[in-house]
Amino acid sequence: MVAIGLSAGAVARVRFALSCLWEVVASVRVLRDPGQHAIHLPWVNRVQPRLAEAGLVSTDSGLLWQLVPPAPGYLADFLNPPPVGLAPDLGQELAVLRATPPRTVRAHLDLYPGLRPPALSALYADPEKGLHRLAEEIEAYWRLALAGDWPRIRALLDAEVFRRARRLAEDGAAGLLNDLHERVRWEDDALLINQRHCAAPDVPDGSGLVLVPSVFVWPSVLSIAAGDLPQLAYPARGVGALWECPPTAPDALSAVLGRGRARLLAELGTPRSSTELARRTGLSPAGVSQHLTALRAAGLVVTHRQGRSLLSSRTAVAEALLTASA
């Protein structure tokens, strides 16, 4: 059990951030043990061969691979410096990583059990040179494994932040923190994280907390309590549908309505909110709203309220158009 002290003053400093590096590190852990992350198997099967060919996974010489052991092995905190906001930039995060003080790198490497493999020994001997090599590996990994899927991942993470911000506005900090994950709860001025294989000191009052929604951390959570600003990476909602093959709109219908509006009609086989449509299509929320307004005016979409959500669905006319143009 990890207990992160969060008094009222610290709760006032809780914020959300998105991170490319968190997705890199968590996705490597997925590749380490795909059976524990079955939701991501479509992604694993697609990217693992190209990563293996590039020598980035399943190799004794890969620095990134050696730094990210299978769960529940220790994960060096310097791999995930606190992200700064909601517009993640891999280059900026890697600049922070490369600037990690050598003493910090060595202190974290000292926590790894057993004999160091050659890649980690070289990093320990020359942290500055090793961090530049690590950054190059991460850039190559990102290009092969994550860059192509980043728009859909980013859309899901943006939707998660929006959802949580609304929860905070409606239910306050307690409602937000107690709804993040089954292993996380806030009570008695502390955020309790049920991780059997991890122990960390309480965070001093006033430090705050960075909440990092993640795709690849599913189904667990990862936390960093060391340093001045603790972090909690937790699974974003909707991950289960992330790798589904999206329905395709017929080309003939796209030529008439435009690709964006035709794609929305294809997605509306079941009622969906604008937020979910943005996540599934990669369109901006504003773009989805504009397209839905036009489709409603044309009698192709209807929208109704369900609780606090507005859900849109296809009309019979839209069904006939899709069928005729298929």
mmCIF file of C-alpha atoms in Angstrom:
data_model
loop_
_atom_site.group_PDB
_atom_site.id
_atom_site.type_symbol
_atom_site.label_atom_id
_atom_site.label_comp_id
_atom_site.label_asym_id
_atom_site.label_seq_id
_atom_site.Cartn_x
_atom_site.Cartn_y
_atom_site.Cartn_z
ATOM 1 C CA MET A 1 0.000 0.000 0.000
ATOM 2 C CA VAL A 2 1.305 3.416 -0.988
ATOM 3 C CA ALA A 3 0.006 6.379 1.017
ATOM 4 C CA ILE A 4 0.402 9.816 -0.536
ATOM 5 C CA GLY A 5 -0.440 12.502 1.980
ATOM 6 C CA LEU A 6 -2.984 14.907 0.522
ATOM 7 C CA SER A 7 -4.298 17.519 2.907
ATOM 8 C CA ALA A 8 -6.792 20.154 1.801
ATOM 9 C CA GLY A 9 -3.913 22.371 0.672
ATOM 10 C CA ALA A 10 -2.380 19.586 -1.402
ATOM 11 C CA VAL A 11 -5.712 18.627 -2.969
ATOM 12 C CA ALA A 12 -6.028 22.206 -4.202
ATOM 13 C CA ARG A 13 -2.875 21.538 -6.238
ATOM 14 C CA VAL A 14 -4.102 18.363 -7.928
ATOM 15 C CA ARG A 15 -3.938 18.711 -11.710
ATOM 16 C CA PHE A 16 -4.196 16.600 -14.861
ATOM 17 C CA ALA A 17 -1.475 16.159 -17.451
ATOM 18 C CA LEU A 18 -0.867 14.003 -20.518
ATOM 19 C CA SER A 19 2.458 12.354 -21.225
ATOM 20 C CA CYS A 20 4.061 10.675 -24.213
ATOM 21 C CA LEU A 21 6.722 9.116 -21.977
ATOM 22 C CA TRP A 22 4.132 7.485 -19.743
ATOM 23 C CA GLU A 23 2.626 5.813 -22.801
ATOM 24 C CA VAL A 24 6.076 4.672 -23.946
ATOM 25 C CA VAL A 25 7.011 3.158 -20.599
ATOM 26 C CA ALA A 26 3.611 1.582 -19.941
ATOM 27 C CA SER A 27 3.428 0.143 -23.463
ATOM 28 C CA VAL A 28 6.852 -1.494 -23.095
ATOM 29 C CA ARG A 29 5.514 -3.179 -19.971
ATOM 30 C CA VAL A 30 2.566 -4.404 -22.044
ATOM 31 C CA LEU A 31 5.004 -5.929 -24.540
ATOM 32 C CA ARG A 32 6.831 -7.581 -21.664
ATOM 33 C CA ASP A 33 3.709 -9.511 -20.654
ATOM 34 C CA PRO A 34 0.943 -9.251 -23.274
ATOM 35 C CA GLY A 35 -1.165 -11.894 -21.547
ATOM 36 C CA GLN A 36 -1.810 -9.530 -18.656
ATOM 37 C CA HIS A 37 -3.004 -6.806 -21.021
ATOM 38 C CA ALA A 38 -5.345 -8.680 -23.335
ATOM 39 C CA ILE A 39 -7.134 -5.508 -24.446
ATOM 40 C CA HIS A 40 -3.946 -4.421 -26.195
ATOM 41 C CA LEU A 41 -3.250 -7.672 -28.056
ATOM 42 C CA PRO A 42 -4.298 -6.221 -31.455
ATOM 43 C CA TRP A 43 -1.709 -3.492 -30.977
ATOM 44 C CA VAL A 44 0.920 -5.945 -29.687
ATOM 45 C CA ASN A 45 0.484 -8.278 -32.661
ATOM 46 C CA ARG A 46 0.810 -5.376 -35.055
ATOM 47 C CA VAL A 47 3.871 -3.586 -33.651
ATOM 48 C CA GLN A 48 5.948 -6.312 -31.996
ATOM 49 C CA PRO A 49 7.486 -7.706 -35.218
ATOM 50 C CA ARG A 50 8.711 -4.308 -36.393
ATOM 51 C CA LEU A 51 10.085 -3.459 -32.932
ATOM 52 C CA ALA A 52 11.898 -6.797 -32.761
ATOM 53 C CA GLU A 53 13.389 -6.228 -36.212
ATOM 54 C CA ALA A 54 14.688 -2.844 -35.017
ATOM 55 C CA GLY A 55 16.253 -4.464 -31.939
ATOM 56 C CA LEU A 56 14.116 -2.494 -29.486
ATOM 57 C CA VAL A 57 12.345 -5.363 -27.698
ATOM 58 C CA SER A 58 13.269 -8.808 -26.416
ATOM 59 C CA THR A 59 16.952 -7.956 -26.453
ATOM 60 C CA ASP A 60 19.697 -7.805 -23.830
ATOM 61 C CA SER A 61 21.270 -4.786 -25.504
ATOM 62 C CA GLY A 62 18.148 -2.589 -25.584
ATOM 63 C CA LEU A 63 18.440 0.104 -22.916
ATOM 64 C CA LEU A 64 14.724 0.946 -22.856
ATOM 65 C CA TRP A 65 13.837 -2.747 -22.746
ATOM 66 C CA GLN A 66 16.156 -3.367 -19.796
ATOM 67 C CA LEU A 67 14.925 -0.318 -17.892
ATOM 68 C CA VAL A 68 11.289 -1.462 -18.050
ATOM 69 C CA PRO A 69 11.022 -4.882 -16.385
ATOM 70 C CA PRO A 70 7.850 -6.970 -16.267
ATOM 71 C CA ALA A 71 5.371 -6.033 -13.540
ATOM 72 C CA PRO A 72 5.776 -5.791 -10.605
ATOM 73 C CA GLY A 73 9.491 -5.066 -11.086
ATOM 74 C CA TYR A 74 10.907 -1.697 -10.071
ATOM 75 C CA LEU A 75 10.618 1.053 -12.674
ATOM 76 C CA ALA A 76 13.137 3.916 -12.472
ATOM 77 C CA ASP A 77 11.333 7.135 -11.582
ATOM 78 C CA PHE A 78 13.594 9.245 -13.803
ATOM 79 C CA LEU A 79 11.896 7.660 -16.843
ATOM 80 C CA ASN A 80 8.771 9.694 -16.096
ATOM 81 C CA PRO A 81 9.514 13.300 -15.120
ATOM 82 C CA PRO A 82 6.332 15.178 -14.157
ATOM 83 C CA PRO A 83 4.464 16.187 -17.340
ATOM 84 C CA VAL A 84 3.637 19.860 -17.584
ATOM 85 C CA GLY A 85 0.210 20.073 -19.195
ATOM 86 C CA LEU A 86 -2.430 18.797 -21.593
ATOM 87 C CA ALA A 87 -0.459 19.291 -24.822
ATOM 88 C CA PRO A 88 2.154 16.516 -24.609
ATOM 89 C CA ASP A 89 5.282 16.836 -26.721
ATOM 90 C CA LEU A 90 7.718 13.933 -26.870
ATOM 91 C CA GLY A 91 10.652 16.185 -27.758
ATOM 92 C CA GLN A 92 10.116 18.383 -24.704
ATOM 93 C CA GLU A 93 9.756 15.389 -22.415
ATOM 94 C CA LEU A 94 12.939 13.827 -23.786
ATOM 95 C CA ALA A 95 14.809 17.085 -23.179
ATOM 96 C CA VAL A 96 13.846 16.852 -19.512
ATOM 97 C CA LEU A 97 14.851 13.187 -19.438
ATOM 98 C CA ARG A 98 18.276 13.917 -20.942
ATOM 99 C CA ALA A 99 18.845 16.595 -18.282
ATOM 100 C CA THR A 100 18.392 14.150 -15.392
ATOM 101 C CA PRO A 101 21.303 14.604 -12.940
ATOM 102 C CA PRO A 102 23.767 11.683 -13.000
ATOM 103 C CA ARG A 103 23.376 11.145 -9.257
ATOM 104 C CA THR A 104 19.628 10.662 -9.740
ATOM 105 C CA VAL A 105 20.161 8.120 -12.519
ATOM 106 C CA ARG A 106 22.630 6.138 -10.406
ATOM 107 C CA ALA A 107 20.430 6.297 -7.298
ATOM 108 C CA HIS A 108 17.484 4.851 -9.206
ATOM 109 C CA LEU A 109 19.598 2.178 -10.904
ATOM 110 C CA ASP A 110 20.834 1.109 -7.458
ATOM 111 C CA LEU A 111 17.248 0.038 -6.692
ATOM 112 C CA TYR A 112 17.190 -2.566 -9.477
ATOM 113 C CA PRO A 113 17.725 -6.077 -8.066
ATOM 114 C CA GLY A 114 20.464 -8.473 -9.109
ATOM 115 C CA LEU A 115 23.390 -7.952 -11.452
ATOM 116 C CA ARG A 116 23.092 -5.174 -13.976
ATOM 117 C CA PRO A 117 22.962 -6.222 -17.631
ATOM 118 C CA PRO A 118 25.557 -4.522 -19.866
ATOM 119 C CA ALA A 119 23.122 -1.858 -21.078
ATOM 120 C CA LEU A 120 22.353 -0.689 -17.537
ATOM 121 C CA SER A 121 26.009 -0.919 -16.498
ATOM 122 C CA ALA A 122 26.934 1.435 -19.334
ATOM 123 C CA LEU A 123 24.190 3.859 -18.272
ATOM 124 C CA TYR A 124 25.458 3.754 -14.687
ATOM 125 C CA ALA A 125 29.045 4.387 -15.755
ATOM 126 C CA ASP A 126 28.176 7.338 -18.011
ATOM 127 C CA PRO A 127 24.650 8.642 -17.340
ATOM 128 C CA GLU A 128 24.945 11.591 -19.709
ATOM 129 C CA LYS A 129 25.905 9.453 -22.683
ATOM 130 C CA GLY A 130 23.437 6.745 -21.673
ATOM 131 C CA LEU A 131 20.517 9.172 -21.447
ATOM 132 C CA HIS A 132 21.185 10.418 -24.963
ATOM 133 C CA ARG A 133 21.185 6.819 -26.178
ATOM 134 C CA LEU A 134 17.973 6.177 -24.267
ATOM 135 C CA ALA A 135 16.314 9.217 -25.836
ATOM 136 C CA GLU A 136 17.271 7.970 -29.304
ATOM 137 C CA GLU A 137 15.785 4.537 -28.542
ATOM 138 C CA ILE A 138 12.581 6.128 -27.280
ATOM 139 C CA GLU A 139 12.281 8.243 -30.428
ATOM 140 C CA ALA A 140 12.704 5.136 -32.587
ATOM 141 C CA TYR A 141 10.232 3.203 -30.444
ATOM 142 C CA TRP A 142 7.685 6.016 -30.669
ATOM 143 C CA ARG A 143 8.005 6.183 -34.448
ATOM 144 C CA LEU A 144 7.501 2.416 -34.890
ATOM 145 C CA ALA A 145 4.994 1.645 -32.151
ATOM 146 C CA LEU A 146 2.945 4.691 -31.209
ATOM 147 C CA ALA A 147 3.120 7.577 -33.687
ATOM 148 C CA GLY A 148 0.581 6.093 -36.099
ATOM 149 C CA ASP A 149 -1.947 5.477 -33.329
ATOM 150 C CA TRP A 150 -1.299 8.672 -31.410
ATOM 151 C CA PRO A 151 -4.275 10.644 -32.830
ATOM 152 C CA ARG A 152 -6.793 8.064 -31.584
ATOM 153 C CA ILE A 153 -4.919 7.658 -28.281
ATOM 154 C CA ARG A 154 -4.804 11.419 -27.804
ATOM 155 C CA ALA A 155 -8.525 11.747 -28.536
ATOM 156 C CA LEU A 156 -9.321 9.151 -25.873
ATOM 157 C CA LEU A 157 -7.072 10.868 -23.312
ATOM 158 C CA ASP A 158 -8.568 14.282 -24.060
ATOM 159 C CA ALA A 159 -12.051 12.853 -23.556
ATOM 160 C CA GLU A 160 -10.936 11.353 -20.250
ATOM 161 C CA VAL A 161 -9.652 14.679 -18.953
ATOM 162 C CA PHE A 162 -12.898 16.367 -19.969
ATOM 163 C CA ARG A 163 -14.921 13.674 -18.207
ATOM 164 C CA ARG A 164 -12.868 13.941 -15.015
ATOM 165 C CA ALA A 165 -13.013 17.729 -14.988
ATOM 166 C CA ARG A 166 -16.781 17.499 -15.105
ATOM 167 C CA ARG A 167 -16.740 14.964 -12.277
ATOM 168 C CA LEU A 168 -14.616 17.349 -10.204
ATOM 169 C CA ALA A 169 -17.044 20.190 -10.853
ATOM 170 C CA GLU A 170 -20.057 18.063 -9.909
ATOM 171 C CA ASP A 171 -18.741 15.983 -6.997
ATOM 172 C CA GLY A 172 -15.614 17.711 -5.728
ATOM 173 C CA ALA A 173 -12.175 16.287 -5.073
ATOM 174 C CA ALA A 174 -13.418 13.306 -3.068
ATOM 175 C CA GLY A 175 -15.720 12.191 -5.882
ATOM 176 C CA LEU A 176 -12.918 12.584 -8.423
ATOM 177 C CA LEU A 177 -10.176 10.779 -6.480
ATOM 178 C CA ASN A 178 -12.389 7.919 -5.295
ATOM 179 C CA ASP A 179 -13.560 7.214 -8.849
ATOM 180 C CA LEU A 180 -10.147 6.897 -10.532
ATOM 181 C CA HIS A 181 -9.557 3.167 -10.019
ATOM 182 C CA GLU A 182 -10.598 0.333 -7.748
ATOM 183 C CA ARG A 183 -7.119 0.345 -6.180
ATOM 184 C CA VAL A 184 -7.215 4.049 -5.350
ATOM 185 C CA ARG A 185 -9.120 5.787 -2.592
ATOM 186 C CA TRP A 186 -8.849 9.041 -0.679
ATOM 187 C CA GLU A 187 -9.499 9.002 3.026
ATOM 188 C CA ASP A 188 -8.103 10.707 6.130
ATOM 189 C CA ASP A 189 -6.121 13.238 4.088
ATOM 190 C CA ALA A 190 -4.234 10.549 2.170
ATOM 191 C CA LEU A 191 -4.500 8.982 -1.248
ATOM 192 C CA LEU A 192 -4.164 5.229 -0.702
ATOM 193 C CA ILE A 193 -2.914 3.165 -3.628
ATOM 194 C CA ASN A 194 -3.160 -0.597 -3.261
ATOM 195 C CA GLN A 195 0.123 -1.784 -4.751
ATOM 196 C CA ARG A 196 1.426 -4.780 -2.846
ATOM 197 C CA HIS A 197 4.931 -4.630 -4.247
ATOM 198 C CA CYS A 198 5.552 -0.927 -3.759
ATOM 199 C CA ALA A 199 6.192 1.161 -0.667
ATOM 200 C CA ALA A 200 6.792 4.890 -0.649
ATOM 201 C CA PRO A 201 6.793 7.645 1.974
ATOM 202 C CA ASP A 202 3.927 10.055 2.340
ATOM 203 C CA VAL A 203 4.161 13.151 0.181
ATOM 204 C CA PRO A 204 4.595 16.308 2.289
ATOM 205 C CA ASP A 205 1.603 18.586 2.637
ATOM 206 C CA GLY A 206 1.337 21.086 -0.181
ATOM 207 C CA SER A 207 3.059 19.036 -2.870
ATOM 208 C CA GLY A 208 -0.091 18.332 -4.828
ATOM 209 C CA LEU A 209 -0.473 15.500 -7.315
ATOM 210 C CA VAL A 210 -0.323 15.026 -11.090
ATOM 211 C CA LEU A 211 -3.021 12.704 -12.430
ATOM 212 C CA VAL A 212 -1.947 11.134 -15.715
ATOM 213 C CA PRO A 213 -4.632 9.243 -17.654
ATOM 214 C CA SER A 214 -3.021 6.509 -19.708
ATOM 215 C CA VAL A 215 -3.986 3.945 -22.312
ATOM 216 C CA PHE A 216 -1.317 1.336 -21.696
ATOM 217 C CA VAL A 217 -1.240 1.377 -17.893
ATOM 218 C CA TRP A 218 -4.492 -0.654 -17.963
ATOM 219 C CA PRO A 219 -5.593 -2.641 -15.970
ATOM 220 C CA SER A 220 -3.534 -1.393 -13.032
ATOM 221 C CA VAL A 221 -2.118 1.938 -11.875
ATOM 222 C CA LEU A 222 1.441 3.226 -11.603
ATOM 223 C CA SER A 223 2.598 5.830 -9.123
ATOM 224 C CA ILE A 224 5.679 7.915 -8.445
ATOM 225 C CA ALA A 225 5.892 9.292 -4.937
ATOM 226 C CA ALA A 226 9.557 10.311 -4.994
ATOM 227 C CA GLY A 227 10.631 13.858 -5.748
ATOM 228 C CA ASP A 228 8.781 17.110 -5.246
ATOM 229 C CA LEU A 229 5.682 16.287 -7.284
ATOM 230 C CA PRO A 230 4.056 12.836 -7.070
ATOM 231 C CA GLN A 231 2.274 11.293 -10.026
ATOM 232 C CA LEU A 232 -0.475 8.747 -10.473
ATOM 233 C CA ALA A 233 -0.969 7.151 -13.890
ATOM 234 C CA TYR A 234 -4.337 5.446 -14.159
ATOM 235 C CA PRO A 235 -6.303 3.798 -17.011
ATOM 236 C CA ALA A 236 -8.460 6.131 -19.065
ATOM 237 C CA ARG A 237 -12.006 4.976 -19.678
ATOM 238 C CA GLY A 238 -12.843 3.605 -23.094
ATOM 239 C CA VAL A 239 -9.586 1.690 -23.559
ATOM 240 C CA GLY A 240 -11.553 -1.483 -24.277
ATOM 241 C CA ALA A 241 -12.794 -0.086 -27.577
ATOM 242 C CA LEU A 242 -9.543 1.595 -28.607
ATOM 243 C CA TRP A 243 -8.324 -1.103 -31.001
ATOM 244 C CA GLU A 244 -11.685 -1.974 -32.505
ATOM 245 C CA CYS A 245 -11.726 -1.714 -36.278
ATOM 246 C CA PRO A 246 -13.832 1.391 -36.930
ATOM 247 C CA PRO A 247 -16.737 1.033 -39.331
ATOM 248 C CA THR A 248 -15.968 2.492 -42.713
ATOM 249 C CA ALA A 249 -18.261 4.807 -44.583
ATOM 250 C CA PRO A 250 -19.009 3.861 -48.197
ATOM 251 C CA ASP A 251 -16.978 5.926 -50.656
ATOM 252 C CA ALA A 252 -20.119 6.893 -52.556
ATOM 253 C CA LEU A 253 -21.681 8.366 -49.416
ATOM 254 C CA SER A 254 -18.432 10.152 -48.524
ATOM 255 C CA ALA A 255 -18.428 11.767 -51.948
ATOM 256 C CA VAL A 256 -21.900 13.199 -51.313
ATOM 257 C CA LEU A 257 -21.754 14.124 -47.612
ATOM 258 C CA GLY A 258 -18.039 14.584 -47.085
ATOM 259 C CA ARG A 259 -15.747 12.107 -45.352
ATOM 260 C CA GLY A 260 -16.280 13.478 -41.841
ATOM 261 C CA ARG A 261 -20.092 13.385 -41.921
ATOM 262 C CA ALA A 262 -20.169 9.998 -43.603
ATOM 263 C CA ARG A 263 -17.787 8.635 -40.958
ATOM 264 C CA LEU A 264 -20.038 9.935 -38.180
ATOM 265 C CA LEU A 265 -23.063 8.233 -39.723
ATOM 266 C CA ALA A 266 -21.106 4.977 -39.894
ATOM 267 C CA GLU A 267 -20.267 5.286 -36.180
ATOM 268 C CA LEU A 268 -23.857 5.965 -35.146
ATOM 269 C CA GLY A 269 -25.094 2.404 -35.397
ATOM 270 C CA THR A 270 -25.554 2.768 -31.634
ATOM 271 C CA PRO A 271 -26.302 6.044 -29.822
ATOM 272 C CA ARG A 272 -23.122 7.909 -28.963
ATOM 273 C CA SER A 273 -22.189 11.206 -27.334
ATOM 274 C CA SER A 274 -20.227 13.900 -29.127
ATOM 275 C CA THR A 275 -17.250 13.205 -26.861
ATOM 276 C CA GLU A 276 -17.216 9.537 -27.755
ATOM 277 C CA LEU A 277 -17.602 10.320 -31.451
ATOM 278 C CA ALA A 278 -14.611 12.648 -31.275
ATOM 279 C CA ARG A 279 -12.556 9.946 -29.605
ATOM 280 C CA ARG A 280 -13.540 7.254 -32.085
ATOM 281 C CA THR A 281 -13.092 9.329 -35.235
ATOM 282 C CA GLY A 282 -10.190 11.594 -34.323
ATOM 283 C CA LEU A 283 -12.289 14.636 -35.254
ATOM 284 C CA SER A 284 -12.233 17.618 -32.919
ATOM 285 C CA PRO A 285 -15.243 18.005 -30.564
ATOM 286 C CA ALA A 286 -16.115 21.259 -32.331
ATOM 287 C CA GLY A 287 -15.970 19.534 -35.711
ATOM 288 C CA VAL A 288 -18.210 16.708 -34.499
ATOM 289 C CA SER A 289 -20.738 19.241 -33.186
ATOM 290 C CA GLN A 290 -20.829 21.111 -36.495
ATOM 291 C CA HIS A 291 -21.263 17.918 -38.507
ATOM 292 C CA LEU A 292 -24.027 16.633 -36.218
ATOM 293 C CA THR A 293 -25.888 19.933 -36.530
ATOM 294 C CA ALA A 294 -25.834 19.620 -40.321
ATOM 295 C CA LEU A 295 -26.855 15.956 -40.221
ATOM 296 C CA ARG A 296 -29.763 16.720 -37.883
ATOM 297 C CA ALA A 297 -30.947 19.512 -40.168
ATOM 298 C CA ALA A 298 -30.919 17.023 -43.060
ATOM 299 C CA GLY A 299 -32.983 14.499 -41.102
ATOM 300 C CA LEU A 300 -30.143 11.959 -40.912
ATOM 301 C CA VAL A 301 -29.472 12.136 -37.164
ATOM 302 C CA VAL A 302 -31.605 12.543 -34.070
ATOM 303 C CA THR A 303 -30.323 13.526 -30.645
ATOM 304 C CA HIS A 304 -31.910 12.771 -27.277
ATOM 305 C CA ARG A 305 -30.969 13.223 -23.651
ATOM 306 C CA GLN A 306 -30.029 10.272 -21.482
ATOM 307 C CA GLY A 307 -29.339 11.391 -17.936
ATOM 308 C CA ARG A 308 -26.705 14.092 -18.259
ATOM 309 C CA SER A 309 -25.586 13.049 -21.717
ATOM 310 C CA LEU A 310 -26.814 13.942 -25.199
ATOM 311 C CA LEU A 311 -26.750 10.888 -27.450
ATOM 312 C CA SER A 312 -27.068 10.950 -31.230
ATOM 313 C CA SER A 313 -28.187 8.109 -33.481
ATOM 314 C CA ARG A 314 -29.018 7.497 -37.164
ATOM 315 C CA THR A 315 -32.493 7.924 -38.548
ATOM 316 C CA ALA A 316 -34.222 5.488 -40.885
ATOM 317 C CA VAL A 317 -33.314 7.782 -43.785
ATOM 318 C CA ALA A 318 -29.624 7.529 -42.861
ATOM 319 C CA GLU A 319 -29.894 3.748 -42.614
ATOM 320 C CA ALA A 320 -31.343 3.648 -46.110
ATOM 321 C CA LEU A 321 -28.541 5.863 -47.460
ATOM 322 C CA LEU A 322 -25.844 3.658 -45.908
ATOM 323 C CA THR A 323 -27.483 0.514 -47.255
ATOM 324 C CA ALA A 324 -27.953 1.923 -50.742
ATOM 325 C CA SER A 325 -24.380 3.206 -51.015
ATOM 326 C CA ALA A 326 -22.672 0.127 -49.543
#
